[in-house]
């Protein structure tokens, strides 16, 4: 069956690489292995090995989960220009973006699994066999939309790559409706994740209509930041053509999104502090400390500083265009949003508790190891998917061709030398 | 009660009781199919486990259970879907597990809700002196883990004249209580009539029973803790580790939805002492309080003490503006006390 040989060819492409490639994969596998060991200890001893408590009952794992759903959703920023605005240069790299979405969604789901107290009971989520509380529970919604998004981002690239591997063009009329569904679905996964938090009337820090828009805006910063860096790495290390126009477009989107994101932060600060009520307790704890405890204060002000510097670099044409300052901005913004959306959003929602207690949280070494392991797994998945994708798209792998020998015209016309 | 088909009937192995002649609806068929599927797996698993364990006494290896029990409890269905036979098997497993883990013989019951009963609680804050006898009474009754310090009741110390919880002291520890100028406010699960935790749970492991108690199926909870996020009263607590209970302190009279020993990695909370109140007794906290501050009863009984309090005292509920409809009221005998 040709699909089987397609998959086998793809796997063979994943297993072909030089020393740098295998060192990279080996390092990631090692970090993942350490994470697995740490997780086994957590399974045995319970979540007490984390820094979480009844007071702060969600922490580092869910923080990373929320951040990664945003990364996954940002793939839509490549899909829309590619398919709706017919940007040929973006269309060339849209499959890379979808591969990143797959890795990010997988990581997000693994963080949820790692956070479960009784993960062996995860089958209770299945409809019919288990008891799936949809549509009442926002967590049920999240399970649904994340799995759907994973399926979409596996199926679409699978079909496109398969056709290219056969030396044919995919039937755009057939799969364009699915692409449109994927566009809306991408926004929905992150909106649902925001609603997960904002649905809680007893947590005033989250119970704001602005949380959904804030999630989308910050996702459209952190996602492109990562994609820009990844695309440059691909351009440097492979024959895959990545045109500068794609980078410019993503950087411009990032600039707007970060401006909007910082505006939202300003709006939250005004609303909470102009006429301060007890609902502002979490915001006060985060930015200024509360009852003498201020564990997150340094973090959030650092995040704000990182984002402000990044938005300045991105808003000035010259610094946005120059690769050095662009990459600096990407790194700063990625870190800034990670802090703000991860620890700066999940943890303060629990401080103070609904009964007014201020009880702090910081992740333990084991939590960090498990988290690193999951991130390494995501990088591993993305590397393998990108490797196969690049091999197929550059024509190195074709149906019927001998292993390692180009058997047909590359799908992408573009110079093989880094531009 | 319609006659139950015998288990040997191939068409309905372990199905729900139903009139034998009535045509089965599509939903009934799917229910039966799911039961057969789960039971089939459980039977295969149990058979495999029996085959796997050596002839003779099976040793407890799986969280204090035999392999057979571990399989049985892994494939156990949701409480609300279990047949009476399945529930009986689950109760027996719980009793065996407690015997193995703690060396204590417990009984685990499944007492149903009392008819025409919805429980409510009223607490007289002018009588509460902050002794925390209720906290201790609850602990003696409900088999919480000791090292994890799970406590269902938390007593808040507030200055007179304010109900701002952010200014409360949770860990007051003076030489004597009550301290002058202070008010004491015990908080526990409010058994809301519109519970946010029930909406939040992705697997429906928590729900409101007909007698108004919001219960948890500890064998169904996956430990995601979204319910803890949703609760505005900080009433739900998590077993971050395996609950350690000294054998001498275990209360052997337990209820499936109440105080039976819980596993690691699940949520638990006040359940209005299901094992007591469904047999007509008072909850442990009410009995433990020496001041008479606590009044527990049936809201549907017009002659109950709690109904009298609701009609004649100035009562208030915490965070009423959130629309949760708590069934826990506070009131005071003092005129003009700060109750807003």
XYZ file of C-alpha atoms in Angstrom:
759
model
C 0.000 0.000 0.000
C 1.449 3.325 -1.004
C 0.497 4.987 2.253
C 2.628 2.479 4.114
C 5.629 3.156 1.900
C 4.965 6.863 2.292
C 5.124 6.516 6.053
C 8.200 4.314 5.827
C 9.912 6.818 3.546
C 9.087 9.549 5.993
C 10.495 7.572 8.900
C 13.635 6.804 6.906
C 14.035 10.523 6.252
C 13.790 11.139 9.983
C 16.603 8.682 10.591
C 19.001 10.235 8.076
C 21.204 12.952 9.417
C 24.653 14.169 10.228
C 26.430 14.393 13.540
C 24.801 17.646 14.594
C 21.389 16.168 13.935
C 21.995 13.068 15.974
C 23.641 15.001 18.788
C 20.572 17.218 18.942
C 18.208 14.237 18.975
C 20.335 12.418 21.537
C 20.422 15.407 23.851
C 16.660 15.809 23.640
C 16.096 12.119 24.280
C 18.350 12.325 27.316
C 16.443 15.258 28.793
C 13.183 13.467 28.055
C 14.489 10.366 29.815
C 15.395 12.358 32.902
C 11.905 13.842 32.850
C 10.369 10.386 32.668
C 12.377 9.250 35.684
C 11.257 12.299 37.626
C 7.659 11.612 36.646
C 7.852 8.007 37.813
C 8.859 9.290 41.222
C 5.871 11.594 41.162
C 3.555 8.716 40.299
C 4.860 6.745 43.210
C 4.930 9.432 45.883
C 2.070 11.573 44.690
C 1.901 15.207 43.689
C 3.289 16.119 47.089
C 6.671 16.105 45.354
C 5.618 19.281 43.570
C 5.332 22.664 45.216
C 1.550 22.704 44.870
C -0.808 22.843 47.807
C -4.518 23.059 48.557
C -4.037 26.809 48.396
C -2.197 26.916 45.060
C -3.566 23.763 43.491
C -2.337 24.462 39.953
C 1.232 25.481 39.236
C 4.097 25.013 36.830
C 2.522 22.234 34.804
C -0.687 24.101 34.035
C 1.296 27.301 33.468
C 3.254 25.590 30.714
C 0.062 24.030 29.410
C -1.597 27.422 28.941
C 1.513 28.831 27.275
C 1.871 25.895 24.885
C -1.752 26.007 23.747
C -0.967 29.551 22.668
C 2.049 28.388 20.671
C -0.112 25.758 19.002
C -2.803 28.277 18.116
C -0.281 30.619 16.513
C 0.145 28.256 13.571
C -2.960 29.942 12.237
C -0.815 32.997 11.562
C 0.821 31.025 8.767
C -2.327 29.272 7.593
C -4.339 32.427 7.015
C -1.800 34.292 4.830
C -1.015 31.077 2.961
C -4.526 30.025 2.074
C -6.657 33.132 2.329
C -4.264 35.755 1.044
C -2.448 33.424 -1.341
C 0.997 34.410 -0.115
C 3.155 31.899 -1.955
C 6.155 32.479 0.291
C 4.110 31.722 3.397
C 2.545 28.702 1.717
C 6.030 27.249 1.379
C 6.487 27.097 5.159
C 2.931 26.525 6.348
C 3.603 22.818 6.816
C 6.435 23.630 9.211
C 4.013 25.736 11.210
C 1.539 22.890 11.367
C 4.296 20.544 12.527
C 5.045 23.017 15.305
C 1.367 23.044 16.201
C 1.366 19.253 16.515
C 4.383 19.303 18.810
C 2.945 22.126 20.912
C -0.465 20.499 21.322
C 1.115 17.186 22.259
C 3.235 18.936 24.870
C 0.219 20.792 26.219
C -1.702 17.549 26.647
C 1.277 15.901 28.303
C 1.443 18.728 30.827
C -2.182 18.107 31.735
C -1.494 14.390 32.094
C 1.532 15.118 34.272
C -0.651 17.277 36.496
C -3.340 14.645 37.080
C -3.474 13.034 40.495
C -4.798 9.754 39.124
C -3.633 9.616 35.501
C -4.432 5.907 35.165
C -8.074 7.022 35.343
C -7.766 9.290 32.308
C -10.043 6.892 30.461
C -12.868 8.273 32.592
C -12.806 11.210 30.165
C -13.901 9.076 27.251
C -17.503 9.538 26.198
C -19.788 6.524 26.581
C -17.190 4.296 28.280
C -16.268 7.005 30.758
C -18.307 10.051 31.649
C -17.491 13.119 29.617
C -19.065 16.219 31.164
C -19.532 18.084 27.938
C -20.772 20.800 27.410
C -20.868 21.854 31.048
C -17.222 21.474 31.949
C -14.704 23.774 30.312
C -12.049 21.142 30.865
C -14.126 18.749 28.792
C -14.292 21.398 26.066
C -10.519 21.758 26.214
C -9.998 18.014 25.834
C -12.307 18.048 22.840
C -10.820 21.020 21.009
C -7.204 20.064 21.671
C -7.661 16.546 20.352
C -9.562 17.906 17.374
C -6.778 20.376 16.671
C -4.191 17.623 16.893
C -6.174 15.537 14.437
C -6.538 18.461 12.023
C -2.838 19.308 12.117
C -1.884 15.693 11.581
C -4.393 14.961 8.835
C -3.899 18.062 6.691
C -0.098 17.893 6.429
C -0.318 14.124 6.042
C -2.489 14.554 2.969
C -0.407 17.365 1.468
C 2.881 15.554 2.039
C 1.455 12.345 0.679
C 0.455 14.013 -2.557
C 3.817 15.734 -2.869
C 5.573 12.460 -2.194
C 3.584 10.967 -5.038
C 4.746 13.834 -7.228
C 1.225 15.212 -7.471
C -0.431 18.382 -6.291
C -2.975 18.067 -3.493
C -6.538 18.797 -4.465
C -6.995 22.246 -2.941
C -10.736 22.185 -3.509
C -10.970 19.031 -1.433
C -9.030 20.183 1.558
C -9.629 23.932 1.603
C -12.797 23.577 3.726
C -10.746 21.618 6.253
C -8.192 24.449 6.251
C -10.944 26.943 7.026
C -12.141 24.742 9.879
C -8.564 24.627 11.157
C -8.368 28.434 11.127
C -11.383 28.799 13.376
C -10.335 25.814 15.430
C -6.942 27.365 16.158
C -8.537 30.441 17.652
C -11.005 28.271 19.525
C -8.404 26.150 21.299
C -6.894 29.157 22.922
C -10.219 30.819 23.626
C -11.439 27.680 25.358
C -8.220 27.526 27.369
C -8.798 31.120 28.423
C -12.397 30.326 29.298
C -11.127 27.479 31.461
C -9.774 30.165 33.759
C -12.255 32.967 33.230
C -15.230 30.689 33.943
C -14.387 30.702 37.642
C -16.514 33.362 39.299
C -14.773 32.717 42.593
C -11.371 33.733 41.187
C -11.585 37.463 40.448
C -8.092 37.591 38.932
C -9.296 35.439 36.056
C -12.955 36.327 36.008
C -12.638 38.969 33.331
C -13.938 39.105 29.788
C -10.516 40.360 28.750
C -8.808 37.056 29.494
C -9.735 35.481 26.149
C -8.451 38.439 24.124
C -5.315 38.577 26.279
C -4.602 34.928 25.591
C -4.965 35.360 21.834
C -2.861 38.510 21.739
C -0.032 37.008 23.764
C -0.187 33.785 21.733
C 0.303 35.831 18.600
C 3.502 37.150 20.191
C 5.041 33.987 21.574
C 4.069 31.807 18.618
C 5.689 33.914 15.902
C 8.709 34.491 18.152
C 9.334 30.768 18.138
C 8.448 30.289 14.475
C 10.806 33.070 13.379
C 13.734 31.507 15.224
C 12.878 28.003 13.991
C 12.545 29.125 10.374
C 15.925 30.825 10.482
C 17.482 27.642 11.850
C 15.859 25.635 9.074
C 17.096 28.108 6.491
C 20.621 27.844 7.839
C 20.827 24.096 8.253
C 18.757 22.666 5.415
C 18.027 23.177 1.760
C 14.502 24.253 2.620
C 13.768 27.675 1.153
C 12.546 30.183 3.715
C 11.926 33.533 2.102
C 12.568 36.711 4.029
C 9.026 37.884 3.342
C 7.697 35.248 5.748
C 9.949 36.426 8.539
C 8.986 40.033 7.887
C 5.302 39.237 7.972
C 5.551 37.278 11.220
C 7.657 40.009 12.821
C 5.081 42.625 11.854
C 2.241 40.536 13.280
C 4.298 40.073 16.420
C 4.786 43.825 16.751
C 1.063 44.532 16.543
C 0.177 41.667 18.845
C 2.668 42.769 21.487
C 1.434 46.339 21.338
C -2.118 45.103 21.845
C -0.998 42.707 24.573
C 0.717 45.470 26.527
C -2.332 47.671 26.074
C -4.396 44.897 27.640
C -1.988 44.702 30.578
C -2.369 48.437 31.040
C -6.134 48.136 30.949
C -6.053 45.448 33.632
C -3.766 47.516 35.842
C -5.970 50.583 35.534
C -9.170 48.656 36.217
C -7.739 46.992 39.286
C -5.884 49.883 40.852
C -7.843 53.026 40.050
C -10.563 52.058 42.511
C -9.080 49.117 44.294
C -11.422 46.480 45.622
C -10.692 43.131 47.212
C -10.944 41.677 43.725
C -7.569 43.245 43.026
C -5.862 41.181 45.707
C -4.186 38.863 43.222
C -2.963 41.715 41.055
C -1.598 43.463 44.123
C 0.156 40.295 45.241
C 1.646 39.856 41.777
C 2.948 43.383 41.257
C 3.467 44.731 44.751
C 3.245 41.851 47.191
C 0.502 41.213 49.721
C 0.680 40.734 53.475
C 4.431 40.903 53.289
C 4.760 38.142 50.697
C 5.954 39.047 47.227
C 7.379 35.928 45.624
C 6.264 36.741 42.097
C 7.017 40.445 42.116
C 10.482 40.230 40.574
C 9.185 37.866 37.928
C 6.299 39.975 36.706
C 8.256 43.227 36.565
C 11.008 41.411 34.656
C 8.400 40.071 32.240
C 7.023 43.553 31.758
C 10.494 44.948 31.110
C 11.298 42.184 28.628
C 8.075 42.815 26.750
C 8.539 46.591 26.686
C 12.058 46.314 25.285
C 10.803 43.759 22.772
C 7.923 45.928 21.621
C 10.281 48.863 21.094
C 12.634 46.720 19.020
C 9.731 45.352 17.016
C 7.999 48.664 16.469
C 11.001 50.355 14.910
C 11.329 49.243 11.277
C 15.109 49.123 11.320
C 15.447 46.973 14.402
C 12.590 44.714 13.321
C 14.279 44.072 9.990
C 17.814 43.510 11.238
C 18.277 39.827 12.116
C 20.230 40.447 15.307
C 17.758 42.799 16.937
C 14.829 40.786 15.624
C 16.149 37.625 17.240
C 16.827 39.475 20.469
C 13.271 40.750 20.403
C 11.965 37.246 19.769
C 13.899 35.858 22.710
C 12.813 38.665 25.033
C 9.176 38.446 23.995
C 9.087 34.655 24.235
C 10.493 34.788 27.766
C 8.331 37.734 28.743
C 5.109 36.128 27.590
C 6.100 32.795 29.121
C 6.482 34.434 32.515
C 3.406 36.629 32.187
C 1.086 33.943 30.897
C 2.519 31.012 32.742
C 3.561 31.746 36.298
C 2.226 35.292 36.107
C -1.294 34.149 35.341
C -1.907 30.694 36.785
C -0.312 31.131 40.185
C -1.693 34.574 41.172
C -5.202 33.270 40.501
C -4.799 31.248 43.673
C -3.250 34.001 45.790
C -5.016 35.014 47.917
C -7.269 31.973 48.288
C -11.035 32.486 48.197
C -10.833 32.682 51.990
C -8.229 35.428 51.851
C -5.114 33.450 52.692
C -1.795 34.323 51.056
C 0.169 31.097 50.594
C 3.011 31.121 48.131
C 4.155 28.602 45.563
C 7.344 27.833 43.778
C 8.043 24.768 41.652
C 10.280 22.038 42.997
C 13.255 20.584 41.169
C 11.192 17.549 40.240
C 8.528 19.701 38.646
C 11.184 21.488 36.639
C 12.691 18.191 35.487
C 9.342 16.797 34.382
C 8.574 20.057 32.576
C 11.945 20.103 30.837
C 11.375 16.516 29.798
C 8.056 17.398 28.205
C 9.540 20.395 26.373
C 12.360 18.145 25.136
C 9.786 15.671 23.888
C 8.056 18.449 21.982
C 11.314 19.563 20.416
C 12.010 15.951 19.500
C 8.622 15.508 17.838
C 8.983 18.751 15.932
C 12.507 17.939 14.774
C 11.429 14.567 13.428
C 8.324 15.941 11.725
C 10.268 18.828 10.209
C 12.990 16.487 9.007
C 10.510 14.319 7.141
C 8.609 17.333 5.848
C 11.730 19.026 4.524
C 12.869 15.834 2.838
C 9.570 15.467 1.030
C 9.129 19.113 0.145
C 12.630 19.497 -1.277
C 12.061 16.456 -3.450
C 14.625 14.319 -1.687
C 12.048 11.654 -1.035
C 9.614 10.517 -3.678
C 7.422 7.561 -4.279
C 9.350 4.831 -5.953
C 12.711 6.528 -5.599
C 15.575 4.671 -3.970
C 16.361 5.711 -0.440
C 18.355 8.924 -0.298
C 18.152 9.648 -3.999
C 16.034 12.439 -5.327
C 13.480 10.891 -7.622
C 11.568 13.857 -8.859
C 11.174 17.567 -9.063
C 11.196 19.374 -5.738
C 7.866 20.817 -4.766
C 9.435 24.045 -3.680
C 11.348 26.062 -6.202
C 13.860 28.158 -4.465
C 17.566 28.273 -4.065
C 19.043 25.604 -1.921
C 21.637 27.969 -0.554
C 20.718 29.966 2.486
C 19.647 33.382 1.361
C -39.067 -3.651 42.185
C -39.342 -5.568 38.879
C -37.865 -9.062 38.899
C -34.189 -9.070 37.958
C -33.237 -11.362 35.113
C -30.836 -14.072 36.233
C -27.183 -13.388 35.446
C -27.087 -16.440 33.214
C -29.481 -14.816 30.761
C -27.203 -14.197 27.813
C -29.206 -11.243 26.587
C -28.709 -9.256 29.712
C -25.682 -10.298 31.736
C -25.566 -7.865 34.620
C -28.003 -5.439 33.073
C -30.274 -3.057 34.919
C -33.546 -4.284 36.321
C -36.320 -3.750 33.833
C -39.672 -5.145 32.861
C -38.762 -8.267 30.889
C -41.368 -7.674 28.193
C -40.747 -3.987 27.518
C -38.794 -3.317 24.286
C -35.375 -1.895 25.195
C -34.818 1.707 24.105
C -31.683 2.676 22.216
C -30.315 4.317 25.346
C -30.966 1.242 27.425
C -29.230 -0.890 24.856
C -26.176 1.351 24.909
C -26.182 1.319 28.713
C -26.311 -2.444 28.738
C -23.671 -2.671 26.046
C -21.327 -0.474 28.059
C -21.929 -2.522 31.191
C -21.221 -5.724 29.331
C -18.057 -4.196 27.900
C -16.781 -3.060 31.261
C -17.844 -6.214 33.006
C -16.300 -8.278 30.255
C -12.994 -6.521 30.658
C -13.242 -6.782 34.422
C -13.983 -10.468 34.181
C -11.166 -11.057 31.739
C -8.878 -9.014 33.924
C -9.966 -10.770 37.058
C -9.609 -14.147 35.428
C -6.183 -13.184 34.215
C -5.292 -11.925 37.642
C -6.479 -15.071 39.307
C -4.476 -17.071 36.838
C -1.471 -14.866 37.380
C -1.439 -15.077 41.148
C -0.098 -18.270 42.559
C -2.457 -20.738 44.090
C -2.955 -19.825 47.694
C -3.360 -16.486 49.393
C -2.903 -13.537 47.013
C -0.517 -11.022 48.456
C -1.404 -7.345 48.529
C 0.824 -5.585 46.036
C -1.232 -3.041 44.161
C -1.773 -0.108 46.469
C -2.778 -2.465 49.224
C -5.035 -4.570 47.048
C -4.784 -7.950 45.491
C -4.231 -7.984 41.751
C -7.809 -9.124 41.347
C -9.126 -6.232 43.405
C -6.842 -3.818 41.564
C -8.326 -4.884 38.248
C -11.807 -4.736 39.671
C -11.401 -1.242 41.008
C -9.597 -0.008 37.865
C -12.545 -0.967 35.687
C -15.125 0.090 38.219
C -17.928 2.122 36.708
C -19.206 5.492 37.909
C -21.227 5.268 41.138
C -24.398 6.457 39.477
C -24.177 3.764 36.813
C -23.254 0.781 38.955
C -25.797 -1.931 39.550
C -26.483 -2.996 43.145
C -24.229 -6.016 42.579
C -21.401 -3.844 41.306
C -21.778 -1.503 44.256
C -21.699 -4.432 46.642
C -18.503 -5.628 44.981
C -17.012 -2.149 45.260
C -17.906 -1.921 48.946
C -16.308 -5.300 49.559
C -13.151 -4.179 47.760
C -12.985 -1.058 49.897
C -13.321 -3.119 53.057
C -10.632 -5.552 51.945
C -8.305 -2.729 51.001
C -8.687 -1.078 54.392
C -7.950 -4.404 56.050
C -4.769 -4.783 54.035
C -3.579 -1.200 54.222
C -4.453 -0.400 57.828
C -5.156 -3.753 59.419
C -8.584 -2.501 60.460
C -11.897 -4.168 59.707
C -14.224 -1.470 58.418
C -17.729 -1.582 57.094
C -18.544 0.446 54.033
C -22.200 1.171 53.491
C -24.161 2.702 50.679
C -27.031 4.141 52.691
C -29.347 5.946 50.290
C -30.632 9.482 50.925
C -33.481 9.828 53.360
C -36.789 10.543 51.662
C -38.152 14.107 51.680
C -34.881 15.415 53.032
C -32.623 18.241 51.984
C -29.984 19.031 54.572
C -29.026 22.522 55.655
C -26.694 23.963 58.260
C -26.852 27.116 60.334
C -24.051 28.485 62.460
C -24.488 31.010 65.264
C -21.464 33.254 65.127
C -22.309 34.881 68.446
C -21.936 31.489 70.083
C -18.821 30.315 68.233
C -15.810 30.813 70.448
C -13.146 29.576 68.060
C -12.384 26.391 69.975
C -12.011 24.369 66.756
C -13.676 21.391 68.438
C -15.606 21.012 65.206
C -12.390 20.641 63.215
C -11.197 17.953 65.584
C -14.529 16.153 65.692
C -14.579 16.053 61.913
C -11.086 14.587 61.827
C -11.984 11.871 64.322
C -14.998 10.929 62.239
C -13.875 11.148 58.661
C -10.549 9.339 58.188
C -8.562 12.188 56.634
C -4.855 11.750 56.048
C -2.911 13.016 59.048
C 0.444 13.961 57.553
C -1.200 15.780 54.675
C -3.194 17.793 57.227
C -6.443 17.642 55.322
C -9.126 19.410 57.312
C -12.619 19.979 56.054
C -13.386 22.857 58.387
C -11.318 25.994 58.690
C -12.156 28.505 61.396
C -11.400 32.114 60.536
C -10.696 34.725 63.173
C -11.965 38.149 62.208
C -11.997 41.479 63.939
C -15.433 42.511 65.095
C -17.180 44.648 62.521
C -15.717 43.156 59.391
C -16.348 40.162 57.235
C -13.458 40.904 54.887
C -11.980 37.431 54.541
C -8.683 38.877 53.340
C -8.219 40.291 56.798
C -8.951 36.991 58.499
C -6.473 35.010 60.489
C -6.525 31.307 59.641
C -3.834 30.238 62.050
C -4.804 32.016 65.256
C -3.145 30.370 68.207
C -3.551 32.475 71.363
C -3.368 31.023 74.848
C -7.131 31.160 75.132
C -10.095 31.693 72.887
C -12.218 33.639 72.350
C -9.983 36.645 72.127
C -11.696 39.939 72.934
C -12.882 41.902 69.932
C -12.792 38.899 67.631
C -15.427 36.966 65.739
C -14.944 33.353 64.716
C -16.248 32.053 61.413
C -15.990 28.334 60.638
C -16.024 27.634 56.915
C -16.589 24.272 55.257
C -18.257 22.971 52.130
C -21.443 24.938 51.656
C -23.176 22.111 49.751
C -24.281 24.689 47.210
C -27.531 24.209 45.391
C -25.850 25.667 42.302
C -22.408 24.194 42.778
C -19.606 25.488 40.515
C -17.545 22.392 41.288
C -20.174 20.090 39.790
C -20.137 22.099 36.574
C -16.365 22.077 36.446
C -15.651 18.382 36.848
C -14.799 16.916 33.423
C -15.748 13.362 34.407
C -18.791 14.053 36.596
C -17.033 12.638 39.627
C -18.883 15.093 41.848
C -22.612 15.771 41.858
C -25.487 16.831 44.047
C -27.421 14.024 45.683
C -31.198 14.181 46.260
C -30.637 15.081 49.905
C -28.660 18.121 48.840
C -25.214 16.827 49.704
C -22.580 17.427 47.022
C -20.705 14.131 46.971
C -17.592 12.762 45.308
C -17.043 9.300 43.865
C -13.448 8.902 45.064
C -12.974 5.956 42.723
C -13.934 8.018 39.678
C -12.049 11.275 40.357
C -9.025 11.688 38.082
C -7.402 14.302 40.279
C -7.351 17.210 37.812
C -8.309 19.616 40.609
C -10.417 21.813 38.387
C -13.177 21.594 40.998
C -10.795 23.077 43.551
C -10.204 25.950 41.179
C -13.921 26.483 40.775
C -14.914 26.422 44.435
C -15.313 29.941 45.847
C -15.163 28.728 49.456
C -11.876 26.812 49.392
C -13.849 23.808 50.577
C -12.259 21.089 48.469
C -8.977 19.418 49.388
C -6.620 17.105 47.575
C -4.731 13.990 48.624
C -1.275 15.052 47.512
C 0.050 11.852 49.020
C -1.307 8.545 50.276
C -3.429 9.380 53.335
C -1.732 8.106 56.455
C -4.165 7.283 59.225
C -3.054 5.584 62.443
C -4.944 2.310 62.713
C -6.201 3.187 66.174
C -7.782 6.394 64.877
C -9.660 4.918 61.953
C -13.407 5.233 62.139
C -14.647 1.836 60.899
C -18.206 2.957 60.152
C -17.917 4.327 56.670
C -19.994 5.256 53.635
C -18.969 4.927 49.994
C -19.679 8.610 49.346
C -18.533 9.734 52.756
C -15.716 8.862 55.108
C -14.362 5.614 53.686
C -10.572 5.739 53.336
C -9.610 7.595 50.170
C -6.761 6.834 47.765
C -3.871 9.080 46.797
C -4.531 11.585 44.053
C -8.221 12.344 44.542
C -10.200 15.300 45.861
C -12.284 15.167 49.030
C -14.347 17.545 51.151
C -17.018 17.853 53.775
C -19.962 15.638 52.884
C -22.233 16.542 55.805
C -21.131 13.241 57.409
C -23.081 11.114 54.953
C -22.473 8.021 57.033
C -24.227 9.674 60.000
C -26.855 11.953 58.584
C -28.387 9.372 56.293
C -29.137 7.265 59.356
C -30.728 10.147 61.196
C -27.714 11.207 63.257
C -26.088 14.616 63.502
C -22.812 15.403 61.732
C -19.677 15.050 63.836
C -18.945 18.779 63.873
C -22.376 19.540 65.301
C -21.944 16.974 68.046
C -18.437 18.127 68.844
C -19.336 21.785 69.316
C -19.856 22.474 73.029
C -21.453 25.900 72.617
C -24.484 24.863 70.612
C -23.483 27.155 67.787
C -24.240 24.578 65.111
C -27.720 23.682 63.932
C -28.128 20.966 61.323
C -31.402 19.686 59.966
C -33.868 19.054 57.212
C -34.787 22.127 55.216
C -37.912 20.396 53.949
C -39.261 19.861 57.442
C -41.214 23.000 58.395
C -40.895 22.115 62.070
C -37.119 21.725 62.087
C -34.895 23.970 64.142
C -33.039 25.147 61.074
C -36.253 26.269 59.432
C -37.085 28.250 62.552
C -33.693 29.951 62.433
C -34.057 30.808 58.766
C -37.456 32.325 59.480
C -36.643 34.185 62.679
C -33.005 35.120 62.670
C -31.072 37.505 60.486
C -29.151 34.991 58.449
C -26.578 35.533 55.747
C -24.501 33.328 53.490
C -20.928 33.787 52.344
C -20.398 35.156 48.841
C -24.113 34.938 48.137
C -23.606 37.332 45.227
C -21.859 34.558 43.317
C -25.166 32.757 42.859
C -23.941 29.489 44.322
C -26.958 29.125 46.658
C -25.045 27.703 49.629
C -26.978 25.611 52.138
C -24.858 26.909 55.018
C -26.191 29.975 56.806
C -24.624 32.166 59.458
C -26.616 34.117 62.022
C -26.170 35.916 65.281
C -28.093 36.434 68.486
C -26.582 39.904 68.902
C -28.662 42.740 67.639
C -26.964 45.063 65.187
C -24.010 42.766 64.621
C -22.025 43.222 61.425
C -23.587 40.654 59.138
C -23.002 42.035 55.696
